[in-house]
Amino acid sequence: MGKSLTRKIIESHYVSGSMVPGEDVFIKVDQSLTHDINAVMTYLAFEAMGLDRIGIDCCVSYLDHNLLYLDHKTPDDHIYLQSAARRFGVHVSRPGNGICHTVQVSRFAVPGQICMGGDSHTPHSGSVGMLCIGVGGMDVATAMTGLPMRLSMPKVVKVYLTGELQPGCNAKEVILEMLRRVSIKGGLGNVYEYVGPGAAKLEVPERATIANMGAEMGATASIFPADEQVRKFMAAQEREGEYIELLPDEDAEYDGCMEINLSELVPLIACPHQPDHVIPIKDTEKKPVQQVFLGSCTNASYSDIAKAALVFDGHFVHENVSCTCAVSSRQVYRDLMRDGYIDMLLHAGVRMLELACGPCCAIGQSPATEGVAVRTSNRNFKGRAGNPNAEIYLVSPESAAATAIMGTFASAEDIIGADIVKLKDIREPEHYTVEDSMIIKPLPEEEAKKVEIVRGPNIKYLPIPEAPEASMRICVSLKGGDNITTDDITPASAEFSSMRSNIPLMSQYCYHRYDPDFAARAKEMGQSIIVGGENYGQGSSREHAAINPMFLGVKAVIAKSIARIHKGNLINHGIIPMLFQNPEDYEKIELGDELEFENFLNQIEARRVTVQNRTKGFSFDVKLELSDNETEIILSGGQLSYLKKQLAAQNGEKEISDHCDG
Ligand code: F3S
């Protein structure tokens, strides 16, 4: 049997371990990326490892999420990040250059390589045949050292695309259809490999929309072949020299298979409050819409915005709608401006925003009280837009434009009727405006060593967890339901995002919108445990959703299931992820119950722990779905302590500092 594209890439980066799905494989990484609201902890961890320079080909630090600068905190973070990047040989994409994933796929991604990025939508660059995986910040710090990275060997699912998207339908329809079928947790442990005649017709930014939002299915990654579309895109980016053709074998073996006929798709919408609540737009109850946002890494490419502009052409934003647009990169913005599309948007009354993530992560443009917001971004969790009582719906740019005009849910055809065929003529430019003055290149090593890292007062130390003790008697500080998101644990907004380099401050707002008393309660308990339902920690890769509870004394999480990236973050930051052996035990535990763990270290090694509920007088079993390597990390007290041992072994007894207190 032949090989899938994913298998070929993993094999070419193989260092050790097993290539059986679910088992640990250790691989060499070529690239990494970080962004401003997650990266300070990553660079503090990298500093703590005591290395002079990154050990992989290319790392890029993006300053792209929070550009509001409400006070000194975010600019302090940006100055720290820029100086740390200069010190360690990392590229910097400056504020205003665009959103990380768009810039990464355009200017850095290379077919056949592997990238680990500190953002859950890192798989975006799977659109050019690169295996790109979203991980926590501590994992990115590890990848930057050049040490082999652990990956749970994924299952590879073939998604065979036939047909062709009809005008008014966007790649967003493809991924919403995938979410409708697979659900928000059905992709766990999988890489989705898109092939077939339908895939061959999709341009790279369309593929990027699909690969990007594969994160919403809980997938490890999504990938497309490096084929003629990729060659064309890289040539348009003046990077054809970096292109290599990379295809799955004709008779490639897969762990599963799905098929979608693109011609049969209709405009879809994801309804509140999960991206898999997908129905056709025409079936939506026609509510008044208060806000429309065109933008984000998912759906703000040249073609996306140009098609939206054509829907707006000759129409105006409804008087009750606030419609904003954040184009995904400076390059795309300049090309849209050159071709007249920005003017069409301005003429229609669309408010142009900064080239940044912004509203996608609640940095500006929160909806009104109980407002209905329609967005082209990728997540519609409660509170994701900064207002927990608002409703967020996810659609394509074409449908978003139509909705902004109608003032209620609509598709492009509702506005432009038979003229919809003109959307078919919009293709990506044959030549993008290539100009990289907003990317700061790494300094030569000797010069870089002289760079002083600048730490403002907001840059606090990286807290280091303790190794688990031989026995524990701790109380339940939070009992949550199903699908708790990392937004629930560490709320998104300009205000909260600017606290991410200051854990003592930010931890006070842990679970702020979900359970406002949690932080004070956990602090008073000293040490505690969280109990969760299904899919605990889904959503953004932000490791603060592990660091803040750890700082507040949380030692373990027991849940029915835990999302992939969050599980990795818990392990990295010394919180033990446990799963109910019998999910019915979840019902028997209440907030405040005292749980006892005896002979704990041996039980961790056995990956099965018996817990005594001293308050209710019963015992129950939990399992630890940990690999040998993850168990070692847990017993070491988290990834940093573990890595320090690894690097010391590799470099002799080189001294490594405990933390980097600014
Ligand atoms: Fe930014 Fe939203 Fe994408 S926060 S990286 S635009 S998911």
mmCIF file of N, CA and C in Angstrom, residues 48 63 119 208 214 342 451 506 630:
data_model
loop_
_atom_site.group_PDB
_atom_site.id
_atom_site.type_symbol
_atom_site.label_atom_id
_atom_site.label_comp_id
_atom_site.label_asym_id
_atom_site.label_seq_id
_atom_site.Cartn_x
_atom_site.Cartn_y
_atom_site.Cartn_z
ATOM 1 N N ALA A 48 14.625 30.614 30.101
ATOM 2 C CA ALA A 48 14.960 29.780 31.265
ATOM 3 C C ALA A 48 15.756 28.542 30.875
ATOM 4 N N LEU A 63 3.436 40.002 16.020
ATOM 5 C CA LEU A 63 2.786 40.991 16.881
ATOM 6 C C LEU A 63 1.516 41.390 16.131
ATOM 7 N N ASP A 119 -0.522 28.461 18.524
ATOM 8 C CA ASP A 119 -1.878 28.924 18.245
ATOM 9 C C ASP A 119 -2.628 27.751 17.620
ATOM 10 N N ALA A 208 -6.721 27.191 2.897
ATOM 11 C CA ALA A 208 -6.313 27.669 4.230
ATOM 12 C C ALA A 208 -7.524 27.830 5.141
ATOM 13 N N GLY A 214 -10.113 23.367 10.772
ATOM 14 C CA GLY A 214 -10.058 21.966 11.210
ATOM 15 C C GLY A 214 -9.817 21.911 12.710
ATOM 16 N N ILE A 342 -11.323 47.966 -1.756
ATOM 17 C CA ILE A 342 -11.430 48.681 -0.478
ATOM 18 C C ILE A 342 -12.380 49.866 -0.650
ATOM 19 N N VAL A 451 22.350 41.742 22.262
ATOM 20 C CA VAL A 451 21.036 42.407 22.405
ATOM 21 C C VAL A 451 20.547 42.279 23.846
ATOM 22 N N MET A 506 -3.294 38.180 36.259
ATOM 23 C CA MET A 506 -4.293 37.547 35.402
ATOM 24 C C MET A 506 -5.042 36.411 36.106
ATOM 25 N N GLU A 630 4.885 11.574 28.653
ATOM 26 C CA GLU A 630 4.018 12.509 29.384
ATOM 27 C C GLU A 630 4.030 12.192 30.880
#
